[in-house]
Amino acid sequence: MATMHDVARLARVSVSTVSYVLTGTRPISDATRARVLEAMATLDYQPNAMARGLATRRSRIVGLLMPMSERGFGATETAFVTGAAAAASDAGYHLVLSPIGAGDLDDLRRLASQRMVDGVALMEVQVDDGRVTALQELGVPLVLIGRTSDTTDMSYVDIDFDQTVREAVDHLVGLGHQKIVYVNHSAATIAAGYGPALRTRDSFVAAMAGYGLEPVMIPADDSAAGGRAALAEALGKAPDLTAVLAMNENAIFGILAELSVRGRRVPHDVSVVSMVTSPAVAELAHPALTAMTSPGAALGRLAVEALLRQLDGTGAQHQQLLPCALEVRGSTCPVARPKNELTGTGLPGG
């Protein structure tokens, strides 16, 4: 593999001159620059990312800002990162992950002012997110994985929560379920304005209303204990529930455990659908969970591709929604019919 020294020898210049051609830090005559570039082409010399960055005033690094909440970093979140990293790598960029949350604006401003990254993709977006305003004021190229309440002049990719929730409710109602409870993220997360929690809450209400059914939503802390407590609260509000829809991967296993403790079989007594979930998580459960599978990898890739188009000056505003995909496994089945419906009178053979 050719080195900078090889280029210098062939072009009959010093190594520092080759460096100046690459970085543009000092004026070089057109004739000398032409000799250096010709030598680079002849030797198929590939300057490293740092040198290319100095020449273009770019770091060739993009940031993925993803706060580490109490939910932690699981398989579903990993899919977003994997898709984003692959898109960056394909374009010759590096992706760095930074856990800057909505309350870390000083850290965000330091990151932006030091020009450590060329642009950022922002995750875990709140409907009123101070990070968005700060980055816009600093002139940092930005794409959201999520949405604020006002998306005017904003580039974003996100899950289509209306379609996702509607299809989950359609699936359960199609199986005969009418007493459906939605287990959301925690009350604190909802109060903080976390976009997915608010949008799925509203979408659930609308989907149930479309069938003339009463919506019951329970917030749950993002833990197995939170799931157990949420299921207990759900049974208190709707003791005849026959289905649970949940968008809380950390709580879902607590929900399943509490159903088992209470003698409610899944899916024969209670069907369960996990929403915005990865197959890796869905298949850990027994029975395996029917799920609305997250398009995380696709959204991560789309966000970085849109960001890179901004950096290259070739991209217009990009706004795109992708729904989760229904994958039916073993945790849903037709609602059990009461015994009096099976016999017609409620008496054996009657």
Coordinates of C-alpha atoms in Angstrom, one line a residue:
M1 CA 0.0 0.0 0.0
A2 CA 1.4 3.4 -1.0
T3 CA 2.4 5.9 1.7
M4 CA 2.8 9.6 1.7
H5 CA 6.6 9.1 1.5
D6 CA 6.1 7.2 -1.8
V7 CA 4.0 10.0 -3.2
A8 CA 6.6 12.6 -2.2
R9 CA 9.4 10.6 -3.9
L10 CA 7.4 10.1 -7.2
A11 CA 6.3 13.8 -7.2
R12 CA 9.9 15.0 -6.3
V13 CA 8.6 17.0 -3.4
S14 CA 8.9 16.9 0.4
V15 CA 6.5 14.9 2.6
S16 CA 5.3 18.2 4.1
T17 CA 4.3 19.5 0.6
V18 CA 2.2 16.4 0.1
S19 CA 0.5 17.1 3.5
Y20 CA -0.1 20.7 2.5
V21 CA -1.8 19.5 -0.7
L22 CA -4.0 17.2 1.3
T23 CA -4.9 19.6 4.0
G24 CA -4.9 22.9 2.2
T25 CA -3.2 24.6 5.2
R26 CA -0.6 26.3 3.0
P27 CA -0.7 27.7 -0.5
I28 CA 0.9 25.4 -3.1
S29 CA 1.6 26.3 -6.8
D30 CA -0.7 24.8 -9.3
A31 CA 2.2 22.9 -11.0
T32 CA 3.3 21.3 -7.7
R33 CA -0.2 20.4 -6.8
A34 CA -0.7 18.8 -10.2
R35 CA 2.5 16.7 -9.7
V36 CA 1.4 15.5 -6.3
L37 CA -2.1 14.6 -7.4
E38 CA -0.7 12.8 -10.5
A39 CA 1.6 10.8 -8.2
M40 CA -1.3 10.0 -5.9
A41 CA -3.3 8.7 -8.8
T42 CA -0.4 6.7 -10.2
L43 CA 0.2 5.0 -6.8
D44 CA -3.5 4.7 -6.0
Y45 CA -2.7 6.5 -2.8
Q46 CA -5.7 6.7 -0.4
P47 CA -5.3 9.5 2.2
N48 CA -6.6 8.6 5.7
A49 CA -9.8 10.0 7.1
M50 CA -8.0 12.6 9.2
A51 CA -6.2 14.1 6.2
R52 CA -9.3 14.1 4.1
G53 CA -11.1 15.8 6.9
L54 CA -8.5 18.5 7.1
A55 CA -8.7 19.1 3.4
T56 CA -12.4 19.5 3.4
R57 CA -12.8 21.0 6.8
R58 CA -14.8 18.0 7.8
S59 CA -14.2 15.4 10.5
R60 CA -16.1 12.7 8.5
I61 CA -17.7 11.8 11.8
V62 CA -21.4 12.0 12.5
G63 CA -23.0 11.7 15.9
L64 CA -25.9 9.6 17.1
L65 CA -27.2 11.3 20.2
M66 CA -29.1 8.7 22.2
P67 CA -29.6 9.3 26.0
M68 CA -29.2 6.3 28.2
S69 CA -32.5 6.2 30.2
E70 CA -33.6 3.8 32.8
R71 CA -34.7 1.5 30.0
G72 CA -31.0 0.8 29.2
F73 CA -29.7 -0.3 25.8
G74 CA -31.4 -3.4 24.5
A75 CA -31.8 -5.3 21.2
T76 CA -34.4 -2.9 19.8
E77 CA -32.2 0.2 20.4
T78 CA -29.2 -1.7 19.0
A79 CA -31.0 -2.1 15.7
F80 CA -31.2 1.7 15.3
V81 CA -27.5 2.0 16.0
T82 CA -26.5 -0.8 13.7
G83 CA -28.5 0.7 10.8
A84 CA -27.0 4.1 11.4
A85 CA -23.4 2.8 11.6
A86 CA -23.8 0.8 8.4
A87 CA -25.0 3.8 6.5
A88 CA -22.2 6.0 7.8
S89 CA -19.5 3.3 7.0
D90 CA -20.9 2.8 3.5
A91 CA -20.3 6.5 2.8
G92 CA -16.8 6.6 4.4
Y93 CA -17.9 8.2 7.7
H94 CA -17.5 7.1 11.2
L95 CA -20.5 7.1 13.7
V96 CA -20.0 8.0 17.3
L97 CA -22.6 7.4 20.0
S98 CA -23.2 10.1 22.6
P99 CA -25.6 9.8 25.5
I100 CA -26.7 13.4 25.5
G101 CA -30.2 13.8 26.8
A102 CA -32.8 16.6 26.7
G103 CA -31.3 18.0 30.0
D104 CA -27.7 18.0 28.8
L105 CA -27.7 21.2 26.7
D106 CA -24.3 22.4 28.0
D107 CA -22.7 19.2 26.9
L108 CA -24.4 19.4 23.6
R109 CA -23.2 23.0 23.0
R110 CA -19.6 21.9 23.8
L111 CA -19.8 19.1 21.4
A112 CA -21.2 21.3 18.7
S113 CA -18.8 24.2 19.3
Q114 CA -15.8 22.0 19.1
R115 CA -16.9 20.7 15.6
M116 CA -16.1 17.2 16.7
V117 CA -18.9 15.9 14.4
D118 CA -20.1 17.1 11.0
G119 CA -23.8 16.6 11.8
V120 CA -26.0 14.6 14.2
A121 CA -28.9 12.2 14.2
L122 CA -31.0 12.7 17.3
M123 CA -32.9 9.8 19.1
E124 CA -35.4 9.6 22.0
V125 CA -37.0 12.8 20.8
Q126 CA -39.5 14.7 23.1
V127 CA -42.3 16.6 21.6
D128 CA -40.7 19.8 22.9
D129 CA -37.0 19.0 22.8
G130 CA -34.4 21.6 23.8
R131 CA -31.7 19.7 21.9
V132 CA -33.3 20.5 18.6
T133 CA -33.5 24.2 19.2
A134 CA -29.9 24.3 20.5
L135 CA -28.5 22.4 17.4
Q136 CA -30.5 24.6 15.0
E137 CA -29.2 27.8 16.7
L138 CA -25.6 26.4 16.4
G139 CA -26.1 25.6 12.7
V140 CA -25.4 21.9 13.1
P141 CA -26.9 19.7 10.4
L142 CA -29.6 17.6 12.0
V143 CA -32.0 14.7 11.3
L144 CA -34.4 13.4 14.0
I145 CA -35.2 9.8 14.6
G146 CA -38.5 10.8 16.1
R147 CA -40.6 14.0 15.9
T148 CA -41.2 17.2 17.8
S149 CA -44.7 18.6 17.9
D150 CA -43.7 21.2 15.2
T151 CA -41.8 19.6 12.3
T152 CA -41.8 22.6 10.1
D153 CA -38.5 22.7 8.1
M154 CA -37.3 19.7 10.0
S155 CA -35.9 16.4 8.6
Y156 CA -37.0 13.3 10.4
V157 CA -37.7 9.6 10.2
D158 CA -40.0 7.9 12.7
I159 CA -42.3 5.1 13.4
D160 CA -45.8 5.5 12.0
F161 CA -47.5 5.0 15.4
D162 CA -51.0 5.6 14.1
Q163 CA -50.8 2.7 11.7
T164 CA -48.8 0.5 14.1
V165 CA -51.3 0.8 17.0
R166 CA -54.3 0.5 14.6
E167 CA -52.9 -2.7 13.2
A168 CA -52.2 -4.1 16.6
V169 CA -55.7 -3.3 17.8
D170 CA -57.2 -4.7 14.5
H171 CA -55.3 -7.9 15.1
L172 CA -56.8 -8.3 18.6
V173 CA -60.3 -7.2 17.7
G174 CA -60.2 -9.6 14.8
L175 CA -59.6 -12.4 17.3
G176 CA -62.7 -11.3 19.2
H177 CA -61.1 -9.3 21.9
Q178 CA -62.9 -6.3 23.2
K179 CA -61.4 -5.8 26.7
I180 CA -57.9 -4.6 25.7
V181 CA -55.5 -2.8 28.0
Y182 CA -52.5 -0.8 26.8
V183 CA -49.4 -0.7 29.0
N184 CA -47.3 2.3 28.1
H185 CA -44.0 3.7 29.3
S186 CA -43.8 5.3 32.8
A187 CA -45.9 8.2 34.0
A188 CA -42.7 10.2 34.3
T189 CA -41.8 9.5 30.7
I190 CA -45.2 10.5 29.5
A191 CA -45.1 13.7 31.6
A192 CA -41.6 14.5 30.1
G193 CA -43.2 14.6 26.6
Y194 CA -41.5 11.5 25.2
G195 CA -42.9 11.4 21.6
P196 CA -43.6 7.6 21.2
A197 CA -45.4 7.4 24.6
L198 CA -47.7 10.3 23.8
R199 CA -48.4 9.3 20.2
T200 CA -49.2 5.7 21.0
R201 CA -51.5 6.8 23.9
D202 CA -53.5 9.0 21.5
S203 CA -53.4 6.4 18.7
F204 CA -54.7 3.7 21.1
V205 CA -57.6 5.9 22.2
A206 CA -58.5 6.6 18.5
A207 CA -58.2 2.9 17.4
M208 CA -60.4 1.7 20.3
A209 CA -62.9 4.4 19.6
G210 CA -63.1 3.3 16.0
Y211 CA -64.6 0.0 17.3
G212 CA -66.7 1.6 20.0
L213 CA -64.5 0.1 22.7
E214 CA -63.4 1.7 25.9
P215 CA -59.6 2.4 26.0
V216 CA -57.8 1.6 29.2
M217 CA -54.1 2.7 29.4
I218 CA -51.8 1.9 32.3
P219 CA -48.3 3.5 32.6
A220 CA -45.6 1.2 33.8
D221 CA -42.1 1.8 35.0
D222 CA -39.5 0.3 32.7
S223 CA -38.7 -2.8 34.7
A224 CA -40.1 -6.3 35.3
A225 CA -41.5 -5.0 38.7
G226 CA -43.1 -2.2 36.8
G227 CA -44.8 -4.7 34.5
R228 CA -46.1 -6.7 37.4
A229 CA -47.5 -3.6 39.1
A230 CA -49.1 -2.5 35.8
L231 CA -50.8 -5.8 35.2
A232 CA -52.2 -5.7 38.8
E233 CA -53.5 -2.2 38.2
A234 CA -55.0 -3.3 34.8
L235 CA -56.9 -6.2 36.4
G236 CA -58.2 -3.8 39.0
K237 CA -59.6 -1.5 36.3
A238 CA -60.6 -4.2 33.9
P239 CA -60.9 -7.5 35.7
D240 CA -62.4 -9.1 32.6
L241 CA -59.6 -8.1 30.3
T242 CA -58.7 -10.6 27.6
A243 CA -55.8 -8.9 25.9
V244 CA -52.8 -6.7 26.7
L245 CA -51.0 -4.5 24.3
A246 CA -47.6 -3.2 25.6
M247 CA -44.9 -0.8 24.4
N248 CA -42.4 -1.4 27.2
E249 CA -39.9 -4.2 26.6
N250 CA -38.5 -4.1 30.1
A251 CA -42.0 -4.4 31.6
I252 CA -43.3 -7.1 29.3
F253 CA -41.7 -10.0 31.2
G254 CA -43.1 -8.7 34.4
I255 CA -46.6 -8.7 32.8
L256 CA -46.1 -12.3 31.6
A257 CA -44.9 -13.3 35.1
E258 CA -47.8 -11.7 36.9
L259 CA -50.3 -13.3 34.5
S260 CA -48.8 -16.7 35.3
V261 CA -48.9 -16.0 39.1
R262 CA -52.6 -15.1 38.8
G263 CA -53.3 -18.3 36.8
R264 CA -54.1 -16.4 33.6
R265 CA -52.7 -18.5 30.7
V266 CA -51.2 -16.8 27.7
P267 CA -52.7 -16.8 25.1
H268 CA -55.7 -19.0 26.2
D269 CA -57.0 -16.6 28.8
V270 CA -55.1 -13.4 27.9
S271 CA -53.5 -12.5 24.6
V272 CA -50.4 -10.3 24.6
V273 CA -48.9 -8.2 21.9
S274 CA -45.6 -6.4 22.4
M275 CA -45.2 -3.3 20.3
V276 CA -42.1 -1.7 18.9
T277 CA -40.1 -4.8 19.6
S278 CA -37.2 -6.7 18.1
P279 CA -37.5 -10.4 17.1
A280 CA -34.7 -11.1 19.6
V281 CA -36.8 -9.9 22.5
A282 CA -40.1 -11.4 21.2
E283 CA -38.6 -14.8 21.0
L284 CA -37.1 -14.8 24.5
A285 CA -40.6 -15.2 26.0
H286 CA -42.6 -18.4 26.3
P287 CA -44.8 -18.5 24.4
A288 CA -43.0 -16.3 21.9
L289 CA -44.6 -12.9 21.7
T290 CA -46.8 -11.7 18.8
A291 CA -45.2 -8.4 18.1
M292 CA -45.3 -5.2 16.1
T293 CA -41.7 -5.5 15.0
S294 CA -39.7 -2.2 15.1
P295 CA -38.1 -1.0 11.8
G296 CA -35.2 0.3 13.8
A297 CA -32.4 -0.7 11.5
A298 CA -34.1 0.8 8.5
L299 CA -34.9 4.1 10.4
G300 CA -31.3 4.3 11.6
R301 CA -30.0 3.9 8.0
L302 CA -32.5 6.4 6.5
A303 CA -31.7 9.0 9.1
V304 CA -27.9 8.9 8.4
E305 CA -28.4 8.8 4.7
A306 CA -30.6 11.9 4.9
L307 CA -28.0 13.6 7.1
L308 CA -25.2 12.8 4.7
R309 CA -27.2 14.3 1.8
Q310 CA -27.5 17.5 3.9
L311 CA -23.7 17.5 4.4
D312 CA -23.1 17.1 0.6
G313 CA -25.7 19.7 -0.2
T314 CA -27.7 17.3 -2.3
G315 CA -30.6 16.6 0.0
A316 CA -33.8 18.5 0.5
Q317 CA -35.9 18.2 3.7
H318 CA -36.6 14.5 4.4
Q319 CA -39.7 13.4 6.3
Q320 CA -40.6 9.7 6.4
L321 CA -42.7 7.4 8.6
L322 CA -42.4 3.6 8.7
P323 CA -44.9 1.4 10.5
C324 CA -44.0 -1.6 12.6
A325 CA -44.8 -5.0 11.0
L326 CA -47.1 -7.4 12.7
E327 CA -45.5 -10.8 13.3
V328 CA -47.9 -13.4 14.8
R329 CA -46.3 -15.8 17.2
G330 CA -47.7 -17.8 20.1
S331 CA -49.0 -15.1 22.5
T332 CA -52.3 -14.3 20.8
C333 CA -55.3 -16.5 19.9
P334 CA -59.1 -16.1 19.5
V335 CA -60.8 -14.9 22.6
A336 CA -62.2 -17.8 24.8
R337 CA -65.9 -18.1 24.6
P338 CA -67.8 -18.2 27.9
K339 CA -69.2 -21.6 28.8
N340 CA -72.8 -20.5 28.5
E341 CA -72.1 -19.5 24.8
L342 CA -70.6 -23.0 24.2
T343 CA -73.6 -24.9 25.5
G344 CA -76.3 -22.3 24.8
T345 CA -77.7 -22.5 28.4
G346 CA -74.7 -22.6 30.7
L347 CA -75.7 -26.2 31.7
P348 CA -73.9 -29.3 30.4
G349 CA -75.7 -30.6 27.3
G350 CA -78.5 -28.0 27.7

